[in-house]
Amino acid sequence: MIVRRRWTAAATTAILFSAVLSHPGPGSAAPADPATPITLSATETALVRVQLRDQAQLDRLVAAGTDLANRPRTRDGRILADLVLTGAQLAELTSQGATAVQVVQRAEDGSRHYADSVRAAQARTAAGLRAPAAGQRTTTAAVVDTLQVQQAYWWTTGGQTFLQTQVATTATDDPDVEITVSWRTSDGATGTFPLFRFEDSGEYQYHYALPQPVPGRPVQLTATSSLGGVSRVVTPALWPNATPPPLPAGYQKDFIDAYLTPTDIQARIKRLARQYRDLVDVIDLPNKTQGYRRNAAAYLGDPAVAAVVVESVRFGDQGMNGVQVRTVDPGRRNRPLTVGYRDRVLTVSLATDTAGKTVSTTDEVAAAINARQANRFRATVEDGSAGLPMPVAGPARLDDGLQGTEVPARPWTVQALRLGVHRDGSRVGVLAYSQEHAREWATPLVTLEFAERMLANARTDPATRELLEQVDIFVIPMVNPDGANYSFNDFNFQRKNLVNHCTGSARDPKNRTSWGVDINRNYTVGSYFDGYVGGSANCLSGTYSGTAELSEAESSNVIALAQAHPNIKFAMNVHSYGGYFMWPPGAYRADGRITLPRPSIDESTLFLNSARRIVGAIAQERGTVTWPSQTGPVADVLYSAAGNSADQLYYELGIFAWDFEVGNDRWNAATNEWEGVGFQPPFDEAHGESQEYAGGLVEMVRVARDYAAAQPAP
Ligand SMILES: [Zn+2]
């Protein structure tokens, strides 16, 4: 019998949202087992896997700039999306028909996981079977569609065999067509599972399902549709069907003991340069970042009644934290509105009428500060306070709100490691870069583990030495240090950098966790500014594209490094999470879903064959297999990401540019569900990701070497 998981929204109150999990028995509508509630307070932020009501709901979320952590997936005909949201936002979504499926991570977990990882630096760890879902009806009506099996792959991991398939119907405009896959294994077991329609940007793509557990090696598969269509019989292929060379005896790995802050990463770079002097250069990238700094701000007045937001023009650490601001009653009749600044106190003396009553409005106070203290302060009327009488208030203390005490408050020099025996441009170059997105804590662990494996083994393993003879390796472990510092010290879901381009009321400190530029939407090709999908002009959006292409130091650094080293022919942009392996095109125009140009057949073949090798190398560590449905062009397998770095590297600089999303979903055999791991999983998981994806990067170096060797001599 099939125990089907069902989630029911239970209650929405002003302060608490609850979704209740129940396990109704087959054929039973009544909850059977004790409920496991998902609770999130209204103001708490969490990463939640949510089942959306329909495509329209998803489209609204995307249009509103919602922080989508992952590509929404289809399950049981519904759309699953991983969203970073508050309890209030979740409650609103729920009231519109969405249901919470899994709290992947809460706002506090990251800090705790960091602390845990540091405390238990030695901690180390390293997947059931059931009949698949019952088959769907097949009508006997006249056949009106044709089915094509586009993909059918199987693999075995942790003793469990999985089958994944993708099927296209010619009845592309019929949203109700049902497609069912029937399979048979080598020992004769049979079963079926349903596929679900996948649309993107309003266009039918194909039908697919998440990888399905099967009891053995599948040898035969057919698809049938509710319109009577039947596919040809297909033999599923082994995925990825590529195995890297075995690790030699004594191969050194596991150089990662804990999550690494930007300061830790800086120290690691320094140590590697010192320890492997003959094989390493450290490159200071040309554009210093803003640093872990913010303008200091305060509410003058009561935001719930009437208030003006006052902020310093300079950063808080530049002598502006602690500056006071106040409004005073001059205590005399017929006084004008005045603004004065002395002894670190900004004093606004309110205007009075003939009776001596203060008469200045919030707007007048803000305008006076902006007019008379423009070199030191900016003032904005709080939303809802426009035109209200300005109260006598303060003194309020300006503060940048930054909590990190061990972070240098100065512009940061982002560094790259260059590894190789011949670091002179004569060898094919490979670039691995990570943490464009601040909250993706596992990603620098991947690139640093990779770098140290190459260096440490160069002395003991002839094959590694040979790779460093033939390939010139560039590694930027941390593209976005300021955002990373903010993620570690202030708000663990920080994705963007710390540069605040907002104006007006968007600068209200209540928006402090939404400021910054999405570095991976700030590049020049297929950008938001060019009309492509997946970037935003809203400075508070998770995918804010900045004020212009390459407006940010962080993105400019990546391009500067690639431009300065034209031998770089391969690049990997390391992100988390979800388990993806991707390449261009990474963006399309909304109207008609027109992507950036598709690679040629030859290049597409290179991308796919290399991907299989690299996916095989990742699997070598702990059996993690990146799904075929998540291996392919970004625009096809994830979403449109306007202005991402890989597209600029590929289309502008001719580099074969890939993207990893490390942190594959883990199979839960007890629930028969794939579960998301999140941005800052417990360290054991992050450690596993670092080890397996470092192996993937080593394979990328082999791909580069083989590519170079196959080129005709100059
Ligand atoms: Zn990312």
XYZ file of C-alpha atoms and ligand atoms in Angstrom:
715
model
C 0.000 0.000 0.000
C 1.108 3.472 -0.603
C 1.413 5.850 2.250
C 1.091 9.189 0.699
C 2.394 12.205 2.453
C -0.011 15.062 2.744
C 0.440 18.467 4.208
C -2.393 20.531 5.465
C -2.310 24.159 6.375
C -3.823 24.310 9.817
C -3.871 27.753 11.270
C -2.726 31.237 10.591
C -2.617 33.670 13.427
C -1.145 37.084 13.822
C 2.052 35.809 15.342
C 2.392 32.150 14.508
C 2.059 30.180 11.328
C 1.565 26.450 11.496
C 1.434 23.780 8.867
C 0.563 20.310 10.052
C 1.920 17.118 8.595
C -0.374 14.170 8.671
C -0.160 10.674 7.265
C -3.616 9.705 6.127
C -4.040 5.980 5.538
C -4.697 4.838 1.991
C -8.180 5.741 0.980
C -8.659 7.619 4.188
C -9.226 11.333 4.394
C -8.689 11.524 8.125
C -5.278 12.184 9.591
C -3.881 9.011 11.111
C -0.560 9.757 12.730
C 0.343 12.456 15.208
C 0.960 15.737 13.460
C 4.422 17.192 13.103
C 3.895 20.930 12.830
C 6.050 23.378 10.916
C 6.094 26.548 12.925
C 7.676 29.827 12.037
C 7.058 33.057 13.891
C 5.958 36.034 11.797
C 9.340 37.730 11.876
C 11.544 34.644 11.777
C 13.299 34.012 8.471
C 13.834 30.477 7.248
C 14.604 28.461 4.164
C 11.429 26.477 3.480
C 10.494 23.948 0.795
C 6.993 25.041 -0.214
C 4.440 23.336 -2.449
C 2.921 26.136 -4.507
C -0.676 26.256 -5.616
C 0.077 26.725 -9.300
C 2.411 28.170 -11.890
C 0.736 31.575 -11.567
C 1.700 31.707 -7.911
C 5.302 30.941 -8.816
C 5.289 33.596 -11.527
C 4.042 36.165 -9.018
C 6.806 35.233 -6.602
C 9.463 35.566 -9.273
C 8.044 38.909 -10.409
C 8.119 40.140 -6.807
C 11.803 39.301 -6.474
C 11.320 36.492 -3.983
C 14.519 34.823 -2.917
C 14.301 31.483 -4.735
C 16.997 29.173 -3.452
C 16.534 26.502 -6.057
C 14.695 25.700 -9.258
C 11.116 24.922 -8.460
C 10.433 21.235 -9.108
C 7.275 19.452 -9.997
C 6.033 16.695 -7.707
C 2.607 15.084 -7.723
C 1.604 17.700 -10.245
C 2.440 20.511 -7.862
C 5.389 22.852 -7.881
C 7.955 22.646 -5.102
C 10.100 25.705 -4.475
C 12.744 26.414 -1.868
C 12.169 29.951 -0.589
C 13.869 32.168 1.930
C 10.951 33.885 3.659
C 9.552 35.119 6.934
C 6.723 33.475 8.840
C 4.459 36.329 7.761
C 5.324 35.760 4.098
C 4.799 32.040 4.509
C 1.419 32.653 6.121
C 0.429 34.864 3.199
C 1.511 32.222 0.701
C -0.403 29.601 2.632
C -3.530 31.697 2.613
C -3.148 31.691 -1.179
C -3.048 27.906 -1.375
C 0.589 26.988 -0.794
C 1.719 24.425 1.768
C 5.017 24.103 3.635
C 6.794 20.815 3.045
C 10.172 21.090 4.772
C 12.003 23.678 6.840
C 15.419 23.209 5.299
C 17.131 25.686 7.561
C 16.232 28.344 10.094
C 17.925 31.698 10.495
C 19.904 30.561 13.528
C 21.114 27.236 12.212
C 23.996 28.661 10.227
C 25.713 30.312 13.149
C 25.188 27.227 15.219
C 26.607 25.038 12.482
C 29.622 27.263 12.228
C 30.233 27.026 15.952
C 29.621 23.289 15.921
C 32.042 22.843 13.066
C 34.757 24.769 14.811
C 34.231 22.982 18.124
C 34.036 19.549 16.624
C 36.554 19.923 13.870
C 37.256 16.222 13.996
C 33.683 15.151 13.528
C 33.273 12.945 10.467
C 30.453 10.945 8.958
C 29.579 9.974 5.826
C 20.537 5.958 2.036
C 14.737 1.438 1.076
C 12.692 0.311 -1.323
C 9.069 0.331 -2.091
C 6.819 -0.132 -5.032
C 6.600 3.063 -7.036
C 3.424 5.045 -7.276
C 0.469 3.239 -8.786
C 0.019 3.478 -12.513
C -2.253 5.971 -14.136
C -5.215 5.194 -16.304
C -4.670 4.616 -19.975
C -7.625 5.463 -22.116
C -8.695 3.470 -25.135
C -9.511 6.569 -27.085
C -7.962 7.174 -30.488
C -4.258 8.015 -30.265
C -3.828 11.738 -30.542
C -0.268 12.289 -29.347
C 3.222 10.965 -29.993
C 5.669 10.385 -27.150
C 9.418 10.720 -27.356
C 11.657 9.461 -24.564
C 14.295 12.183 -24.395
C 16.226 10.739 -21.483
C 16.192 7.473 -19.575
C 19.025 6.913 -17.112
C 19.674 4.702 -14.115
C 22.326 4.552 -11.423
C 22.934 2.899 -8.078
C 24.009 4.714 -4.952
C 24.124 3.564 -1.355
C 22.712 0.206 -2.439
C 19.654 1.832 -3.990
C 19.016 1.937 -7.749
C 17.253 4.964 -9.219
C 15.611 5.597 -12.582
C 14.997 8.989 -14.105
C 13.334 9.789 -17.385
C 12.165 12.717 -19.430
C 9.435 12.337 -22.061
C 7.969 14.845 -24.491
C 4.449 14.695 -25.876
C 3.410 16.312 -29.137
C 0.236 17.438 -27.338
C 2.170 20.372 -25.959
C -0.842 22.589 -25.407
C -2.893 20.113 -23.386
C -2.144 20.766 -19.715
C -4.157 17.699 -18.671
C -2.319 15.010 -20.607
C -1.024 12.367 -18.192
C 2.126 10.402 -18.964
C 3.016 7.162 -17.198
C 6.313 5.315 -17.379
C 6.368 1.510 -17.135
C 9.648 -0.197 -16.330
C 11.048 -3.714 -16.035
C 14.259 -4.760 -14.287
C 16.791 -7.410 -15.316
C 15.267 -9.852 -12.823
C 11.746 -9.290 -14.078
C 10.303 -6.852 -11.543
C 7.935 -4.309 -13.066
C 6.341 -1.063 -12.006
C 5.112 2.310 -13.129
C 5.349 5.927 -12.107
C 3.712 9.128 -13.326
C 5.513 12.012 -14.958
C 4.648 15.644 -14.524
C 4.424 18.458 -16.980
C 7.253 20.962 -16.810
C 6.751 24.422 -18.222
C 9.220 27.246 -18.112
C 8.443 30.843 -18.911
C 5.010 29.716 -20.102
C 6.439 27.230 -22.604
C 5.985 23.455 -22.460
C 9.338 21.743 -22.039
C 8.723 18.057 -21.279
C 7.298 15.686 -18.681
C 9.570 14.330 -15.991
C 9.770 13.042 -12.443
C 12.357 13.092 -9.692
C 14.587 10.010 -9.663
C 12.489 6.969 -8.706
C 13.736 4.066 -6.598
C 13.583 0.742 -8.458
C 14.447 -2.752 -7.117
C 17.190 -3.544 -9.616
C 18.815 -2.584 -12.892
C 16.095 -1.340 -15.227
C 16.406 -2.885 -18.692
C 13.230 -1.707 -20.388
C 11.012 1.334 -20.254
C 7.992 2.659 -22.138
C 5.838 5.710 -21.724
C 2.096 5.918 -22.363
C -0.192 8.909 -22.318
C -3.812 9.488 -21.381
C -4.356 10.507 -24.998
C -3.334 7.011 -26.142
C 0.230 7.795 -27.169
C 2.864 5.086 -26.657
C 6.606 5.622 -26.886
C 8.998 3.129 -28.401
C 10.601 0.685 -25.954
C 13.797 2.141 -24.535
C 16.702 0.569 -22.649
C 17.710 2.985 -19.875
C 21.394 3.940 -19.977
C 23.806 3.984 -17.063
C 24.454 7.487 -15.681
C 26.954 9.094 -15.738
C 28.900 6.051 -16.992
C 32.273 7.651 -16.481
C 34.788 6.698 -13.823
C 37.888 8.732 -12.971
C 41.237 7.049 -12.470
C 41.393 5.431 -9.024
C 43.165 7.443 -6.326
C 46.732 6.192 -5.905
C 47.857 4.752 -2.572
C 48.795 7.566 -0.196
C 46.758 10.207 -2.020
C 46.305 13.104 0.398
C 42.929 14.725 0.948
C 40.641 16.052 3.678
C 42.132 19.436 4.409
C 38.840 20.916 5.650
C 38.057 20.779 9.384
C 35.435 23.503 9.789
C 33.515 26.198 8.001
C 35.823 29.058 7.033
C 35.136 32.750 7.512
C 36.710 35.289 5.149
C 39.488 35.851 7.680
C 40.071 32.101 7.903
C 40.222 31.920 4.106
C 42.723 34.738 3.951
C 44.925 32.868 6.417
C 44.571 29.631 4.460
C 45.675 31.339 1.255
C 48.694 32.757 3.032
C 49.609 29.402 4.512
C 49.364 27.597 1.164
C 51.576 30.202 -0.466
C 54.185 29.776 2.243
C 54.035 25.985 2.341
C 54.137 25.406 -1.419
C 56.283 28.315 -2.513
C 57.474 26.648 -5.704
C 53.951 25.923 -6.947
C 51.902 28.936 -5.864
C 51.437 32.620 -6.610
C 48.942 34.745 -4.738
C 47.259 37.314 -6.968
C 45.678 40.388 -5.412
C 42.660 41.159 -7.565
C 42.501 44.781 -8.690
C 39.182 45.985 -7.250
C 38.990 46.339 -3.502
C 35.542 45.729 -2.094
C 33.614 48.212 0.046
C 34.523 46.249 3.157
C 32.373 45.088 6.034
C 30.932 48.565 6.478
C 27.641 50.388 6.491
C 26.308 53.853 6.962
C 25.203 54.529 10.516
C 21.484 55.148 10.896
C 18.801 55.818 13.487
C 15.083 56.450 13.737
C 14.393 59.957 14.950
C 10.942 59.635 16.499
C 8.847 56.501 16.843
C 8.550 54.466 13.602
C 5.108 53.329 14.772
C 3.889 56.920 15.112
C 5.987 59.479 13.257
C 9.669 59.231 12.433
C 12.470 60.334 10.169
C 15.344 57.995 9.295
C 18.672 59.781 9.652
C 21.848 58.172 8.344
C 25.466 59.186 8.032
C 26.959 59.835 4.611
C 30.160 58.154 5.725
C 30.339 54.614 7.049
C 29.641 53.978 10.704
C 33.240 52.989 11.409
C 34.439 56.276 9.963
C 33.614 58.078 13.176
C 29.851 58.073 12.707
C 28.744 55.230 14.984
C 27.500 56.821 18.182
C 26.716 60.209 16.708
C 23.474 61.461 18.245
C 20.475 63.053 16.603
C 17.567 64.800 18.299
C 14.716 67.236 17.824
C 14.153 69.921 20.423
C 11.450 72.404 21.323
C 13.101 75.833 21.337
C 10.712 76.880 24.120
C 10.017 80.210 22.462
C 7.358 81.515 20.111
C 7.719 82.086 16.357
C 11.004 80.246 15.969
C 12.176 78.936 12.580
C 13.271 75.339 11.942
C 17.034 75.138 12.415
C 19.631 72.371 12.126
C 22.954 72.394 13.937
C 25.798 69.894 14.381
C 28.374 70.143 17.110
C 30.135 67.764 19.464
C 28.811 64.764 17.494
C 25.211 65.760 18.109
C 22.846 66.690 15.268
C 20.195 68.944 16.758
C 17.039 69.932 14.920
C 15.245 72.776 16.626
C 11.585 72.628 15.587
C 9.697 75.637 14.309
C 7.068 77.129 16.657
C 3.903 79.133 16.121
C 2.675 82.289 17.783
C 1.568 80.234 20.807
C 4.980 78.552 21.099
C 3.689 75.169 19.882
C 6.042 73.150 17.640
C 4.709 73.000 14.070
C 7.408 71.345 11.941
C 6.383 68.257 9.971
C 8.429 65.137 9.347
C 8.927 66.223 5.736
C 10.189 69.618 6.770
C 12.648 68.121 9.226
C 14.030 65.655 6.660
C 14.333 68.401 4.043
C 16.123 70.699 6.461
C 18.693 68.039 7.410
C 19.314 67.193 3.738
C 19.675 70.864 2.813
C 21.890 72.002 5.650
C 23.963 68.921 6.536
C 24.250 67.254 3.146
C 27.928 66.465 3.575
C 27.322 64.529 6.804
C 23.731 63.255 6.867
C 20.849 61.979 4.764
C 17.296 61.975 6.071
C 14.197 60.169 4.786
C 10.656 60.268 6.087
C 9.652 56.859 7.421
C 6.926 55.119 5.408
C 3.574 56.176 6.860
C 4.982 59.263 8.525
C 4.674 61.708 5.632
C 3.141 65.065 6.592
C 2.836 64.221 10.270
C 3.840 66.618 13.033
C 7.440 65.962 14.021
C 7.667 65.029 17.690
C 10.325 66.136 20.092
C 12.507 63.058 20.067
C 15.912 61.650 20.830
C 18.676 61.758 21.282
C 18.893 58.677 19.079
C 22.270 57.048 18.486
C 23.385 56.390 14.916
C 24.745 52.885 14.391
C 25.798 50.783 11.418
C 24.169 47.762 13.052
C 27.079 45.465 12.226
C 27.630 42.774 14.842
C 30.984 41.350 13.785
C 33.729 42.398 16.150
C 36.663 40.533 14.614
C 36.166 41.722 11.056
C 38.414 44.475 9.733
C 36.266 47.456 8.710
C 38.187 48.409 5.605
C 38.100 47.652 1.918
C 38.961 44.001 1.288
C 41.492 42.739 -1.221
C 40.086 39.626 -2.842
C 42.778 37.100 -3.655
C 43.320 34.336 -6.142
C 45.680 31.392 -5.899
C 47.620 30.435 -9.007
C 48.896 26.868 -8.934
C 51.209 25.116 -11.341
C 54.775 24.335 -12.288
C 54.671 26.750 -15.237
C 52.726 29.821 -14.176
C 53.636 31.800 -17.263
C 50.629 31.464 -19.538
C 52.212 28.689 -21.586
C 49.826 26.039 -20.272
C 46.064 25.737 -20.613
C 44.388 27.597 -17.769
C 41.579 26.499 -15.467
C 39.658 28.852 -13.157
C 37.655 27.704 -10.139
C 35.834 30.417 -8.163
C 33.347 30.286 -5.333
C 31.161 32.209 -2.888
C 29.811 34.852 -5.239
C 26.815 34.294 -2.975
C 27.708 35.006 0.608
C 25.529 32.413 2.320
C 26.910 29.487 0.346
C 29.382 28.535 3.047
C 30.304 25.126 1.677
C 31.588 26.514 -1.618
C 34.997 27.890 -0.553
C 35.564 24.599 1.250
C 35.310 22.927 -2.161
C 37.785 25.180 -3.934
C 40.267 25.240 -1.055
C 40.165 21.457 -0.661
C 40.781 21.221 -4.407
C 43.729 23.609 -4.278
C 45.393 21.864 -1.391
C 44.921 18.413 -2.929
C 46.750 19.589 -6.022
C 49.576 21.104 -4.011
C 50.057 18.416 -1.384
C 49.958 15.541 -3.853
C 52.265 17.225 -6.342
C 55.136 16.159 -4.109
C 54.082 12.533 -3.745
C 51.831 11.573 -6.664
C 53.330 11.590 -10.184
C 49.896 11.940 -11.795
C 49.113 15.105 -9.810
C 52.582 16.441 -10.581
C 51.929 15.841 -14.272
C 48.653 17.793 -14.072
C 50.490 20.731 -12.522
C 53.087 20.459 -15.292
C 50.418 20.727 -17.952
C 47.769 23.021 -16.458
C 47.813 26.552 -14.997
C 45.211 26.627 -12.209
C 43.504 29.750 -10.835
C 41.333 29.613 -7.717
C 39.283 32.453 -6.168
C 37.935 30.798 -3.013
C 35.808 33.761 -1.952
C 34.539 36.294 -4.467
C 32.269 38.148 -1.992
C 34.045 38.587 1.371
C 31.902 41.469 2.673
C 28.683 39.579 2.159
C 30.312 36.507 3.689
C 31.294 38.449 6.784
C 27.711 39.670 7.050
C 26.448 36.100 6.615
C 28.685 34.835 9.403
C 28.105 37.716 11.817
C 24.719 39.298 11.154
C 22.285 37.479 8.857
C 23.135 34.000 7.715
C 20.821 34.098 4.642
C 22.746 37.031 3.121
C 23.222 36.309 -0.604
C 24.417 39.605 -2.052
C 27.321 41.958 -1.348
C 27.147 44.827 1.153
C 26.893 47.749 -1.267
C 23.625 49.585 -0.698
C 22.426 51.273 -3.902
C 18.937 51.896 -2.514
C 17.518 55.408 -2.410
C 14.695 56.993 -0.447
C 12.603 54.908 1.872
C 14.234 51.665 0.677
C 17.180 52.757 2.812
C 15.102 52.303 5.963
C 17.169 50.127 8.324
C 14.261 47.696 8.509
C 15.433 46.644 5.024
C 18.974 46.007 6.165
C 18.990 42.293 5.340
C 17.720 42.972 1.799
C 20.345 45.415 0.582
C 23.224 44.599 -1.757
C 23.888 43.493 -5.305
C 23.579 39.916 -6.550
C 27.110 39.453 -7.871
C 26.034 36.637 -10.198
C 23.511 38.968 -11.907
C 25.977 41.838 -12.390
C 27.908 40.584 -15.454
C 27.687 41.880 -19.015
C 26.240 39.112 -21.191
C 22.536 38.306 -21.312
C 22.026 40.768 -18.498
C 18.964 42.350 -16.960
C 20.087 45.538 -18.677
C 19.967 43.647 -22.004
C 16.398 42.512 -21.333
C 17.061 39.001 -20.040
C 15.094 37.202 -17.332
C 16.288 36.470 -13.830
C 17.694 39.759 -12.629
C 15.983 42.693 -10.978
C 16.097 46.488 -10.839
C 14.720 46.418 -7.288
C 17.557 47.111 -4.872
C 15.807 44.955 -2.256
C 15.431 41.926 -4.509
C 17.515 38.800 -3.963
C 18.552 39.059 -7.621
C 19.227 42.814 -7.775
C 21.510 43.345 -10.780
C 23.211 46.535 -9.587
C 23.249 49.968 -11.145
C 24.954 48.792 -14.325
C 26.823 45.802 -15.743
C 29.974 45.215 -13.687
C 29.047 48.007 -11.279
C 30.526 45.922 -8.449
C 34.124 45.258 -7.444
C 33.429 41.583 -6.841
C 32.189 40.770 -10.351
C 34.808 43.017 -11.934
C 37.522 41.031 -10.170
C 36.461 37.718 -11.706
C 36.478 39.212 -15.189
C 39.744 41.063 -14.621
C 41.480 37.819 -13.677
C 40.113 35.985 -16.716
C 41.014 38.834 -19.066
C 44.535 39.088 -17.689
C 45.138 35.385 -18.344
C 43.958 34.510 -21.825
C 45.262 30.965 -21.447
C 42.248 30.253 -19.198
C 40.055 27.934 -21.262
C 37.896 26.284 -18.588
C 36.064 27.752 -15.595
C 33.884 26.473 -12.786
C 31.611 28.802 -10.809
C 30.896 27.013 -7.537
C 27.519 27.645 -5.872
C 25.193 25.825 -3.494
C 22.842 24.065 -3.169
C 20.772 21.478 -4.991
C 23.171 19.296 -6.980
C 23.446 20.781 -10.438
C 26.078 20.730 -13.168
C 25.466 23.412 -15.729
C 26.793 25.396 -18.674
C 25.647 28.148 -21.075
C 23.253 29.429 -22.102
C 22.315 30.716 -18.689
C 19.668 33.229 -19.643
C 16.755 33.909 -21.962
C 14.543 36.818 -22.891
C 11.071 36.691 -21.382
C 9.283 37.208 -24.640
C 9.326 33.875 -26.453
C 11.949 32.374 -24.151
C 14.773 33.213 -26.566
C 18.010 31.996 -24.986
C 21.507 33.258 -25.571
C 22.970 31.380 -28.545
C 23.250 27.629 -28.097
C 26.780 26.190 -28.220
C 27.687 24.398 -31.448
C 27.160 20.645 -31.690
C 30.870 20.073 -31.062
C 30.920 22.334 -28.055
C 27.728 20.872 -26.664
C 29.324 17.448 -26.970
C 32.393 18.674 -25.118
C 30.198 20.170 -22.390
C 28.191 16.971 -21.947
C 31.088 14.507 -22.161
C 33.114 16.564 -19.719
C 30.103 16.809 -17.451
C 29.784 13.030 -17.353
C 33.430 12.687 -16.382
C 33.135 15.309 -13.680
C 29.827 13.942 -12.339
C 31.512 10.519 -12.216
C 34.398 11.971 -10.215
C 32.020 13.607 -7.747
C 30.275 10.261 -7.240
C 33.597 8.593 -6.408
C 33.695 10.159 -2.934
C 30.421 9.085 -1.301
C 28.218 7.970 -4.148
C 26.519 11.306 -4.776
C 25.101 11.241 -8.301
C 24.071 14.535 -9.867
C 20.798 13.817 -11.636
C 20.657 13.839 -15.444
C 17.708 16.238 -15.132
C 20.028 18.672 -13.381
C 22.933 18.334 -15.810
C 22.713 20.683 -18.756
C 22.420 24.330 -19.778
C 21.510 26.663 -16.907
C 18.515 28.045 -18.725
C 17.143 24.526 -19.221
C 17.862 22.810 -15.932
C 17.746 25.625 -13.353
C 16.304 28.956 -14.348
C 17.226 32.026 -16.363
C 19.985 33.898 -14.546
C 20.435 37.197 -16.366
C 23.983 38.536 -16.258
C 25.679 35.539 -14.663
C 29.433 35.124 -14.730
C 29.643 31.889 -16.716
C 27.804 33.490 -19.643
C 30.255 36.390 -19.781
C 33.238 34.039 -19.545
C 31.855 31.843 -22.342
C 30.369 34.312 -24.810
C 32.849 37.138 -24.341
C 36.083 35.366 -23.469
C 35.629 32.002 -25.145
C 36.011 30.008 -21.925
C 34.203 26.719 -21.402
C 32.355 27.918 -18.328
C 30.445 25.631 -15.997
C 28.514 26.039 -12.772
C 28.289 23.668 -9.840
C 25.463 23.762 -7.356
C 27.006 21.586 -4.678
C 24.852 20.052 -1.952
C 22.737 17.430 -3.722
C 19.410 16.413 -2.236
C 19.794 13.369 0.011
C 17.492 10.358 -0.364
C 15.534 9.610 2.779
C 14.668 5.930 2.550
C 12.372 6.186 5.575
C 10.109 8.795 3.997
C 10.881 7.964 0.354
C 11.634 11.610 -0.270
C 14.515 13.628 -1.619
C 15.447 16.208 1.003
C 17.207 19.543 0.470
C 20.399 20.212 2.417
C 20.379 24.029 2.431
C 23.082 26.672 2.355
C 24.710 25.943 5.709
C 24.094 22.320 6.547
C 25.515 20.685 9.669
C 29.256 20.594 9.087
C 29.416 16.866 8.369
C 27.334 17.448 5.239
C 29.349 20.494 4.189
C 32.513 18.474 4.672
C 31.154 15.707 2.454
C 30.307 18.301 -0.215
C 33.808 19.746 -0.067
C 35.386 16.333 -0.549
C 33.211 15.140 -3.427
C 33.165 18.382 -5.396
C 36.924 18.893 -4.940
C 37.249 15.565 -6.744
C 35.053 17.032 -9.477
C 37.407 19.983 -9.853
C 40.424 17.674 -10.120
C 38.613 15.938 -12.982
C 38.064 19.336 -14.609
C 41.845 19.768 -14.598
C 42.168 16.406 -16.369
C 39.566 17.533 -18.890
C 41.630 20.665 -19.542
C 44.830 18.666 -19.924
C 43.170 16.281 -22.377
C 41.681 19.181 -24.302
C 45.064 20.884 -24.610
C 46.763 17.631 -25.650
C 44.203 17.160 -28.437
C 44.833 20.581 -29.941
C 46.969 20.671 -33.097
C 50.527 21.892 -32.449
C 50.942 25.597 -33.178
Zn 24.661 30.894 -5.591
